[in-house]
Short mmCIF file of C-alpha atoms and ligand atoms in Angstrom, two decimals:
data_model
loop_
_atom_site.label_atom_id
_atom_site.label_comp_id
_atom_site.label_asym_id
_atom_site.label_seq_id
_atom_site.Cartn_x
_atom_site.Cartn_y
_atom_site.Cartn_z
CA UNK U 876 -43.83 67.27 -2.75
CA UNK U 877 -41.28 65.11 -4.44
CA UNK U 878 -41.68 61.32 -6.08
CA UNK U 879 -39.64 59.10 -6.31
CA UNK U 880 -38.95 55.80 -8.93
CA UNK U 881 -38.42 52.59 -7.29
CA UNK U 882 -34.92 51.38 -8.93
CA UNK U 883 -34.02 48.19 -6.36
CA UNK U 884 -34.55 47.54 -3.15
CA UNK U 885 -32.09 44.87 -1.54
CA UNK U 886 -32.45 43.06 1.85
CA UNK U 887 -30.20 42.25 4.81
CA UNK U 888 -30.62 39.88 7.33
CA UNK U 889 -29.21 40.30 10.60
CA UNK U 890 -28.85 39.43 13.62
CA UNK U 891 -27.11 41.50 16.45
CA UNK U 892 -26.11 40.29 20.16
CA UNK U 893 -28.40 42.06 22.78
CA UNK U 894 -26.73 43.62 25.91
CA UNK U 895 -29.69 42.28 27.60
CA UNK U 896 -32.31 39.54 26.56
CA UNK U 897 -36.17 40.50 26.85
CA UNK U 898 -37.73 37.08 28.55
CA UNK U 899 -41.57 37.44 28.29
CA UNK U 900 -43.95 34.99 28.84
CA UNK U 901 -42.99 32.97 25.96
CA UNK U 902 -39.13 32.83 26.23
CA UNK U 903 -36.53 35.09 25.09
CA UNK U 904 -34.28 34.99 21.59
CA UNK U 905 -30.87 34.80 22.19
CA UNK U 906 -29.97 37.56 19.22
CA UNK U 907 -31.96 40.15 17.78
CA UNK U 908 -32.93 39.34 14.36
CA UNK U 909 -34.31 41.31 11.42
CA UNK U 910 -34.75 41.78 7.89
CA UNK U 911 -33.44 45.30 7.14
CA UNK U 912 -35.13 47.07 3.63
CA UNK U 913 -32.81 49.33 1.63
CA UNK U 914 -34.41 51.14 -1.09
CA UNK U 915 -32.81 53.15 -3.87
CA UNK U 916 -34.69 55.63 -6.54
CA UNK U 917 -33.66 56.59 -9.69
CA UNK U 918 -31.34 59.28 -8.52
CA UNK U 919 -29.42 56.91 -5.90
CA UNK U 920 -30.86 57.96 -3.12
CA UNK U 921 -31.35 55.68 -0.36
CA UNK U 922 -34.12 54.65 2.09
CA UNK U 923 -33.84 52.35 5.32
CA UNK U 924 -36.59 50.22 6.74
CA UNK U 925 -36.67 47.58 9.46
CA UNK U 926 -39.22 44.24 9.53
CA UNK U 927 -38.33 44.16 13.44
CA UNK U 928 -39.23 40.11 13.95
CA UNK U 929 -38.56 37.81 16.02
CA UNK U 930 -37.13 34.50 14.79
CA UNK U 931 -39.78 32.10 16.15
CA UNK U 932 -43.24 32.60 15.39
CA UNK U 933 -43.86 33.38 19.03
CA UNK U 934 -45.07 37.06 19.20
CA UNK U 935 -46.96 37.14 15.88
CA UNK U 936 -46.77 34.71 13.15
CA UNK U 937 -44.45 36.33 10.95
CA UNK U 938 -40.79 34.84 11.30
CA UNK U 939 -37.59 36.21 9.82
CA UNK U 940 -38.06 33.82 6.64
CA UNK U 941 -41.55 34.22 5.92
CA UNK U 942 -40.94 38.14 5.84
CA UNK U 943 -37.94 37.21 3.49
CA UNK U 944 -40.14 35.03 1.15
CA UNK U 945 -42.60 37.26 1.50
CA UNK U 946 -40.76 40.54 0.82
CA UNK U 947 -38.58 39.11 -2.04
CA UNK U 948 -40.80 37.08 -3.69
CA UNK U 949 -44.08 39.05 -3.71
CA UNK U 950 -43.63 42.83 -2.45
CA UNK U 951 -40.25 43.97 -3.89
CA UNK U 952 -41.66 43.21 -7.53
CA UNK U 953 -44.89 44.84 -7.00
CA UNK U 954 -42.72 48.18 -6.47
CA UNK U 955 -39.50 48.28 -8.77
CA UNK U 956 -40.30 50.45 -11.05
CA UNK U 957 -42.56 52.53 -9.79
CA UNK U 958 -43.44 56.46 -9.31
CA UNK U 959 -44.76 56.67 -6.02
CA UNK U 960 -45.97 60.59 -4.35
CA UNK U 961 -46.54 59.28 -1.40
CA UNK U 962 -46.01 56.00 1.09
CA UNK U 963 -49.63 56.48 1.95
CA UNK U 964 -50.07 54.45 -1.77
CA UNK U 965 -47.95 51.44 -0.69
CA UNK U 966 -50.87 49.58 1.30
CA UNK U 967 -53.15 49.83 -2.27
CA UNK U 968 -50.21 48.39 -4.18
CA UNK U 969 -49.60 45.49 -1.63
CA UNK U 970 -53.38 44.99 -1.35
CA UNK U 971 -52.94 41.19 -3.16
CA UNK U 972 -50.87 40.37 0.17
CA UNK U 973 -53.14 39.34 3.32
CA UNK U 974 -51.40 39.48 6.44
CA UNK U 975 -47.87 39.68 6.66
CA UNK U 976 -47.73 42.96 8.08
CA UNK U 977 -43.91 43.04 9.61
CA UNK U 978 -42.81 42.47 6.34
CA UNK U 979 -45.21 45.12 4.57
CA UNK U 980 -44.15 47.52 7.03
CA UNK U 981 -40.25 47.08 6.23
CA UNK U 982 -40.85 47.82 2.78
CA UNK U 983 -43.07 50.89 3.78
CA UNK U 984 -40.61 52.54 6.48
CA UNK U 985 -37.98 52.26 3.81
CA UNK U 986 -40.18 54.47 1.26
CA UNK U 987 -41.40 56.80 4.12
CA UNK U 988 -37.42 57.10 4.80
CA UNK U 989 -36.67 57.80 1.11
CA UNK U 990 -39.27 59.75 0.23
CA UNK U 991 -38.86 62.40 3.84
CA UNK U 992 -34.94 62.15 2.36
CA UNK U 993 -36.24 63.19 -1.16
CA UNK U 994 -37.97 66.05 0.04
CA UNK U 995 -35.46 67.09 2.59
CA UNK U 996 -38.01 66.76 5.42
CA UNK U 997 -37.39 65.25 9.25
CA UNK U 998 -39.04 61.99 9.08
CA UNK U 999 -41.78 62.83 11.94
CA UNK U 1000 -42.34 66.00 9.59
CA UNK U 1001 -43.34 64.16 6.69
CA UNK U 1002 -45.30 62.33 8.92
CA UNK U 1003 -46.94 65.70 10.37
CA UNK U 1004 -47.61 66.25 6.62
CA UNK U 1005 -50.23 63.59 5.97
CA UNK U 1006 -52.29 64.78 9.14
CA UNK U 1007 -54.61 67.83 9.25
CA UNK U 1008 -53.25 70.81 10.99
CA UNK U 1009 -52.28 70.86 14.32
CA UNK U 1010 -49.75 67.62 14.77
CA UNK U 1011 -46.30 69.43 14.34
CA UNK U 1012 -43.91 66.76 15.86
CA UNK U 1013 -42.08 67.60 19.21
CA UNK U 1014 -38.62 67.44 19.14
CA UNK U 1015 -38.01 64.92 21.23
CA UNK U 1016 -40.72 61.58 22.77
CA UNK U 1017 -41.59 60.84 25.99
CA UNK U 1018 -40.09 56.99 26.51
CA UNK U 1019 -40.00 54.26 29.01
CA UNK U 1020 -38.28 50.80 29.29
CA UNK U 1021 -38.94 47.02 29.01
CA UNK U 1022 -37.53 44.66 31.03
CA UNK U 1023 -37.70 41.01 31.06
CA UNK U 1024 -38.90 38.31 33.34
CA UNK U 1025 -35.30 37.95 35.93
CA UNK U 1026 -33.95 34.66 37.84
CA UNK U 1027 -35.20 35.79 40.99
CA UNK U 1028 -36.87 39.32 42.68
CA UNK U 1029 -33.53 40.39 43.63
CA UNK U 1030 -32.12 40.57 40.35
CA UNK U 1031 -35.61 42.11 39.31
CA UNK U 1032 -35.40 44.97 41.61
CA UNK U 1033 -31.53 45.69 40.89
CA UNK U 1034 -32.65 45.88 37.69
CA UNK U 1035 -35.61 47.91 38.07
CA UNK U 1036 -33.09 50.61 40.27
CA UNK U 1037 -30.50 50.63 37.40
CA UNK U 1038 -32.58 51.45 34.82
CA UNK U 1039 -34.65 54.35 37.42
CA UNK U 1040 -30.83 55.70 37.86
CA UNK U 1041 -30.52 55.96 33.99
CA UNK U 1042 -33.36 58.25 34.36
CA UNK U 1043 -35.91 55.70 32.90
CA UNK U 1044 -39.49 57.25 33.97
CA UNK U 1045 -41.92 54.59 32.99
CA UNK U 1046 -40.86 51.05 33.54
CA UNK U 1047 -42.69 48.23 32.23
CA UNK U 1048 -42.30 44.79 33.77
CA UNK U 1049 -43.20 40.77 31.46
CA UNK U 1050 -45.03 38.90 34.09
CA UNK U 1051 -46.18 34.97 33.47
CA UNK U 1052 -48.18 32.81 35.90
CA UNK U 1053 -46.11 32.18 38.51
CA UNK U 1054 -44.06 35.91 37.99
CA UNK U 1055 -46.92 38.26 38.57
CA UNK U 1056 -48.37 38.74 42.45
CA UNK U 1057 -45.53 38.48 44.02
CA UNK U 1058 -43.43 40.49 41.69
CA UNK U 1059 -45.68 43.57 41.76
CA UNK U 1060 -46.06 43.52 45.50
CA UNK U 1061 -42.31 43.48 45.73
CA UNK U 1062 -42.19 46.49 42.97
CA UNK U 1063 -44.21 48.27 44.81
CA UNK U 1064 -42.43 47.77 48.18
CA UNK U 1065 -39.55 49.17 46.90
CA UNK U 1066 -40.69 51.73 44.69
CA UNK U 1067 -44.41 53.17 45.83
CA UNK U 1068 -44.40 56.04 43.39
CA UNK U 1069 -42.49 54.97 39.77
CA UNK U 1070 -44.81 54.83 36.88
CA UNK U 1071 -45.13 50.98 36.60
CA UNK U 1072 -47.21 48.55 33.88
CA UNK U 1073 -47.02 44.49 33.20
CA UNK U 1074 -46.86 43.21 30.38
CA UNK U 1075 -48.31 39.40 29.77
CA UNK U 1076 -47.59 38.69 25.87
CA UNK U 1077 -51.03 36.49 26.23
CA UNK U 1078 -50.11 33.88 28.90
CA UNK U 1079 -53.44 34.44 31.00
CA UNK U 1080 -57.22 32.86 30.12
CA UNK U 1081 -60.59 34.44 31.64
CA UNK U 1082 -60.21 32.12 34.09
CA UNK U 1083 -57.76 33.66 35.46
CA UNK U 1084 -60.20 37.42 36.16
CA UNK U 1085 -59.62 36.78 40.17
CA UNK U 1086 -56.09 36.38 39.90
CA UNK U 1087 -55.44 39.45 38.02
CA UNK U 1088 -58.24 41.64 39.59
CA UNK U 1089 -55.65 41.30 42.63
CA UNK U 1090 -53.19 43.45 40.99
CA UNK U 1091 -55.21 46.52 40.87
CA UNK U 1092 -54.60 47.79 44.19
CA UNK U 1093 -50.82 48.15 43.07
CA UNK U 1094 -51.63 51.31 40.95
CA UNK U 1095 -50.32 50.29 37.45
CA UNK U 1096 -50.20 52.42 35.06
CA UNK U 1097 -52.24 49.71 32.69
CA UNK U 1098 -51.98 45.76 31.77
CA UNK U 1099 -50.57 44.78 28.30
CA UNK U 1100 -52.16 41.87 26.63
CA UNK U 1101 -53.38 39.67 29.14
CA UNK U 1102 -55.64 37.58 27.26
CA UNK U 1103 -54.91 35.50 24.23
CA UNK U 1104 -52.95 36.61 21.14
CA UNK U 1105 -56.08 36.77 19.07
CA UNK U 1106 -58.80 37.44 21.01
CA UNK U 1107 -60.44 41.33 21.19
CA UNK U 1108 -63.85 39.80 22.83
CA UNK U 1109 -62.78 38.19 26.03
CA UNK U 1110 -60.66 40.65 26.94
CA UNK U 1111 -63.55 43.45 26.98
CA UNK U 1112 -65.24 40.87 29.75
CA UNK U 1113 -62.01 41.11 31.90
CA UNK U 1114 -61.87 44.85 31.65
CA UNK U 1115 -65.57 45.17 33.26
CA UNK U 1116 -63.36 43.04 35.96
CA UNK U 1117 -60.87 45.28 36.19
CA UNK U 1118 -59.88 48.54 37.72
CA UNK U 1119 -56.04 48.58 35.93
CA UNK U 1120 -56.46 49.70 32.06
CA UNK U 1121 -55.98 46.82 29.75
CA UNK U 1122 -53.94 47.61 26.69
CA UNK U 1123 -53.44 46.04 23.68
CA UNK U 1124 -50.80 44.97 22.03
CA UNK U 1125 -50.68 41.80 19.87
CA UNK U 1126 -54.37 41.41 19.34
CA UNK U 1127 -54.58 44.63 16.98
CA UNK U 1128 -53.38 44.55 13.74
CA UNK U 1129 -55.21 47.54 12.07
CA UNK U 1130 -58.01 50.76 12.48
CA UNK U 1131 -60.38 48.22 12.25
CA UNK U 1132 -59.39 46.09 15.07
CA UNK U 1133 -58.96 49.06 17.31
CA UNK U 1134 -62.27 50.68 16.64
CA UNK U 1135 -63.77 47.00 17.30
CA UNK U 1136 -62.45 46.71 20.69
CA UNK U 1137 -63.29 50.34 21.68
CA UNK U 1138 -66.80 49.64 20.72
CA UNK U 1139 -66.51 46.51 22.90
CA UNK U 1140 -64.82 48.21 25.56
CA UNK U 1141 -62.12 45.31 24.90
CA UNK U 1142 -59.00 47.92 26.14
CA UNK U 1143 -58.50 51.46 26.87
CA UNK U 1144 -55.16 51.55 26.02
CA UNK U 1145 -53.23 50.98 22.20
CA UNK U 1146 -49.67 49.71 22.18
CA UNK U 1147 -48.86 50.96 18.85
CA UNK U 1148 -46.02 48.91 16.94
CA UNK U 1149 -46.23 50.35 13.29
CA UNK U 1150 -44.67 46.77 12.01
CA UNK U 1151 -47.52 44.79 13.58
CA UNK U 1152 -50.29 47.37 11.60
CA UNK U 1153 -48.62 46.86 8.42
CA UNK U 1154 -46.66 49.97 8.54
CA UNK U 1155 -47.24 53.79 9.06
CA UNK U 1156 -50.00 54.22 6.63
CA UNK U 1157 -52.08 52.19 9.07
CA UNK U 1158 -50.33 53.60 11.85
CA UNK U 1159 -51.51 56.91 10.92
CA UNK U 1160 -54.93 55.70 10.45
CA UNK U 1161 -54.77 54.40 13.83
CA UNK U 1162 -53.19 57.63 15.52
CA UNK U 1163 -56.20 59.56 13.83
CA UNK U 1164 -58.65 57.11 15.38
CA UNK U 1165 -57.02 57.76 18.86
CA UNK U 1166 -56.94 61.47 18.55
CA UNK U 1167 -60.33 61.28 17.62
CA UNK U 1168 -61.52 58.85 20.27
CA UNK U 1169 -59.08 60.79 23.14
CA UNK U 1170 -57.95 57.21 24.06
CA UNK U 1171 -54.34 56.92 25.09
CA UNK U 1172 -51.74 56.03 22.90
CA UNK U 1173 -48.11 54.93 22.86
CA UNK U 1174 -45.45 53.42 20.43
CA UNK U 1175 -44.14 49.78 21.31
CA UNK U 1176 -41.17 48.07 20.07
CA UNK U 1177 -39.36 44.88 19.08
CA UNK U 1178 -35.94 45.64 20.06
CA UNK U 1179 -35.18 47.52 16.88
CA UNK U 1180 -31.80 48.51 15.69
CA UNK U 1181 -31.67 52.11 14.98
CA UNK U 1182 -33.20 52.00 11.90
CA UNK U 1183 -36.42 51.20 13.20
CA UNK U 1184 -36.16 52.81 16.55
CA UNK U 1185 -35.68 56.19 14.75
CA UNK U 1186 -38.61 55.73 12.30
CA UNK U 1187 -40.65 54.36 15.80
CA UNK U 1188 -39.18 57.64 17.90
CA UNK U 1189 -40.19 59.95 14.74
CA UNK U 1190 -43.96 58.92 15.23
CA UNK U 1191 -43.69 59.34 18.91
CA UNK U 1192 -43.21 62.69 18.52
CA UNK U 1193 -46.42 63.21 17.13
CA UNK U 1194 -48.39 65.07 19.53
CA UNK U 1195 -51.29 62.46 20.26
CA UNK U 1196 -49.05 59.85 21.47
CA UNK U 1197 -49.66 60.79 25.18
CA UNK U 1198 -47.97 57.97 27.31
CA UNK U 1199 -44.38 57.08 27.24
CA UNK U 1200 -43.24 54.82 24.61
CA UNK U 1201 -40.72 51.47 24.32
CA UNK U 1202 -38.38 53.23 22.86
CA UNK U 1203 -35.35 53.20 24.72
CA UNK U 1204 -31.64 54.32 24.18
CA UNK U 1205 -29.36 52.47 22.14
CA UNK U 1206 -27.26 50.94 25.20
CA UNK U 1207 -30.25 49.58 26.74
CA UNK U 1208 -30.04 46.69 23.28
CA UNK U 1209 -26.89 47.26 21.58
CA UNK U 1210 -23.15 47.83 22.28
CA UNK U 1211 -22.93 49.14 19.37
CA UNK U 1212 -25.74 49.70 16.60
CA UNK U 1213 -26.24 49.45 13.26
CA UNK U 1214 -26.20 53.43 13.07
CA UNK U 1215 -24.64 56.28 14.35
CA UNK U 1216 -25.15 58.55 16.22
CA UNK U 1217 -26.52 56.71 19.53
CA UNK U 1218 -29.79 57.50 20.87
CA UNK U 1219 -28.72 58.54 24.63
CA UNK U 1220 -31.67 59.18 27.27
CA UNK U 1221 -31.87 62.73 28.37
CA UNK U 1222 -32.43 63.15 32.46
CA UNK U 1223 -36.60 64.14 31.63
CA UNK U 1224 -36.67 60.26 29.92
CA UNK U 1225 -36.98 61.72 26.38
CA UNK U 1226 -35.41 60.55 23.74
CA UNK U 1227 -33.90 63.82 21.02
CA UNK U 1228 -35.04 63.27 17.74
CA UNK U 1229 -32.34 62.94 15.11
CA UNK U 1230 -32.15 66.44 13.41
CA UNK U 1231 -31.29 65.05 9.76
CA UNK U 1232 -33.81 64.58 6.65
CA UNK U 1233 -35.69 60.56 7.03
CA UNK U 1234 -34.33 58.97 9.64
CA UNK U 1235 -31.70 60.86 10.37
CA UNK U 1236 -29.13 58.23 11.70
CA UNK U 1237 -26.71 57.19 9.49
CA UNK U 1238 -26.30 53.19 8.90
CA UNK U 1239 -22.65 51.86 9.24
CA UNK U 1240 -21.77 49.31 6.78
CA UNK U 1241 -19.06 47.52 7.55
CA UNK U 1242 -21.25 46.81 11.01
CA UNK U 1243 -24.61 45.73 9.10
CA UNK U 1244 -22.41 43.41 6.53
CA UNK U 1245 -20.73 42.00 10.12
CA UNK U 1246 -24.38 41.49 11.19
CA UNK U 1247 -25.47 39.92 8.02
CA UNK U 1248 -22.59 37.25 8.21
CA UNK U 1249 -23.53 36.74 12.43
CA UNK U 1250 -26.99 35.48 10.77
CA UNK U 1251 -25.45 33.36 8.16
CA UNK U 1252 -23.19 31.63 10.86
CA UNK U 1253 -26.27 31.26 13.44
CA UNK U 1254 -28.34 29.61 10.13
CA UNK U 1255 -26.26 28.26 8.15
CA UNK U 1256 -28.90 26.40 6.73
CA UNK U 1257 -32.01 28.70 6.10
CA UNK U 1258 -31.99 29.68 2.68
CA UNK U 1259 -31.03 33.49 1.95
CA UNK U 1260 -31.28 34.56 -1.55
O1 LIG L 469 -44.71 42.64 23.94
O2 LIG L 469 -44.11 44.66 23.76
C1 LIG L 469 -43.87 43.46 23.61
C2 LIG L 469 -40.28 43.05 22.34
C3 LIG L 469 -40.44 42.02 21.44
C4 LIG L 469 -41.69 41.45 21.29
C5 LIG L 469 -42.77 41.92 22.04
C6 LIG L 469 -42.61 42.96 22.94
C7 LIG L 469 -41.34 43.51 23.11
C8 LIG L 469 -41.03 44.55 24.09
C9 LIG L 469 -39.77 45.35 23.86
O3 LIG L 469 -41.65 44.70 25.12
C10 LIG L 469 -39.92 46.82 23.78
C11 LIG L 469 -38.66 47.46 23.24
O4 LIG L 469 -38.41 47.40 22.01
O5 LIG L 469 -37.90 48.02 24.03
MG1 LIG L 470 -46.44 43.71 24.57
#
């Protein structure tokens, strides 16, 4: 295999109008936001990463700005300069850094993307090469859709029959007190048979056990993240409550955390987002756990732009991620992208994975400097560089 030398690595902050806003539990962002990593070696070549982020502290901690300060201040001079073999030695270099794992992972998609690209290898590929035998990539992944919290059931179920017609196989629902009961009875009336999960983003308490045990009769497919944000513990004493899987989502951060609450019977389900682990070192760490474990496993998202979502759809097609993942096709979030080609939903609700080296979608330019200057003019006051 090929290495590479770190020669700069710039960042771009953008934000991007959605075709559709994502309301969860905790409100929806009017834009999607990110800080996107480019990375270029000694021979010019180039690597793309994402830090998909929201830009409120509401999901996870991280914002927009603290992965900026973060990325600029601490991780980008920890790496110019450097050989690097492999991405899998990124998390070791960064190892002064707690926490901020969205803007680790930027920094570590955009060497995973150079360093497939330097070896002239599909990005799920290279990712195929740091596991044992056995994990060739499919060509496409198995993926599903989230939609957010509507104005009334109406517009829900309109919604929920547009996105079936787009051929959409798995559809996952944000529910929040008030938007859960009622809702999946409703689902259910008008569509008995559809592959259907909730999502919570955290906005339920123990307390609440009864409430939710009254959901299982409507056959989901599992419950993301009902408890608290930061709890593993309380949720493994709702799951003795439940029939419907819990899964996890913003309560794991790394291996460790997973193997915790599978000891504690905390979830049977992991929604993986490689940004929230720190990146696809850990991811793969993770992915080995679940293969090893046979517990199900899927790739989330954070409304990436195509930068991330083809890094996100190149793990998916790994062959232990088993459920669908939220990974959907570019007109589902953008009209149009930061890359090109598309992604465009095939009628079995797989995504194709790009057939070029890294990535494989080429970023447009002129469309990520537009994006860049929507930011400036939406924040005219945060401080940039
Ligand atoms: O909870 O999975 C979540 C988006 C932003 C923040 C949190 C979540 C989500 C999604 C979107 O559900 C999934 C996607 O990218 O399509
Ligand atoms: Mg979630």
């Amino acid at each position: 295999m090929k290495s590479v030398i770190i020669q700069e690595i710039k960042l771009h902050v953008i934000a991007l109008p959605l075709v559709e806003l994502l309301k969860t539990s905790f409100g929806a962002e009017p834009y999607k936001a990110a800080v996107i990593v480019e990375v270029v070696d000694s021979e010019g070549r180039v690597g793309w990463g994402e830090s998909a982020l929201k830009t409120k502290p509401s999901y996870g901690s991280e914002t927009i700005l603290t992965a900026l300060h973060i990325t600029r201040d601490f991780l980008i001079p920890m790496l110019v300069g450097q050989r690097l073999d492999s991405p899998t030695q990124i998390p070791e270099l960064f190892k002064s850094v707690r926490g901020n794992h969205h803007a680790r992972a930027g920094v570590e998609a955009a060497i995973w993307d150079l360093l497939a690209k330097a070896n002239d290898m599909r990005l799920a590929d290279y990712f195929a090469s740091h596991l044992s035998r056995g994990h060739a990539p499919r060509d496409s992944a198995l993926v599903g859709v989230s939609i957010g919290i509507q104005e009334s059931l109406d517009e829900q179920i309109a919604l929920i029959q547009r996105r079936l017609d787009d051929g959409y196989q798995r559809i996952k629902l944000k529910i929040a007190p008030g938007w859960d009961l009622e809702l999946a009875r409703a689902v259910r009336r008008h569509f008995p048979d559809i592959m259907l999960m909730l999502d919570a983003n955290s906005a339920y308490s123990l307390a609440d056990a009864d409430k939710l045990r009254h959901l299982d009769p409507f056959d989901l497919l599992m419950i993301e993240q009902p408890l608290a944000y930061d709890d593993i513990y309380e949720h493994s004493l709702l799951q003795t409550q439940l029939r419907t899987p819990i899964c996890l989502d913003e309560s794991i951060h790394s291996a460790h955390d997973w193997r915790i609450a599978l000891e504690l019977g905390a979830g049977k389900i992991l929604n993986l987002k490689p940004t929230r682990v720190g990146g696809f070192s850990e991811s793969l760490k993770i992915y080995e756990l679940c293969v090893e474990r046979a517990t199900p496993l899927w790739i989330g998202g954070m409304l990436e732009t195509g930068i991330g979502r083809a890094a996100n759809l190149s793990f998916a097609a790994l062959p232990g991620v088993t459920l669908p993942s939220d990974i959907s096709a570019t007109d589902r979030y953008f009209d149009p992208d930061i890359t090109e080609p598309p992604f465009v939903l095939r009628a079995d609700s797989n995504l194709k994975l790009p057939a070029g080296a890294g990535i494989g979608v080429e970023v447009q330019r002129d469309r990520l400097a537009e994006a860049e200057a929507r930011w400036r003019s939406h924040n005219p006051y945060a401080p940039l560089f």
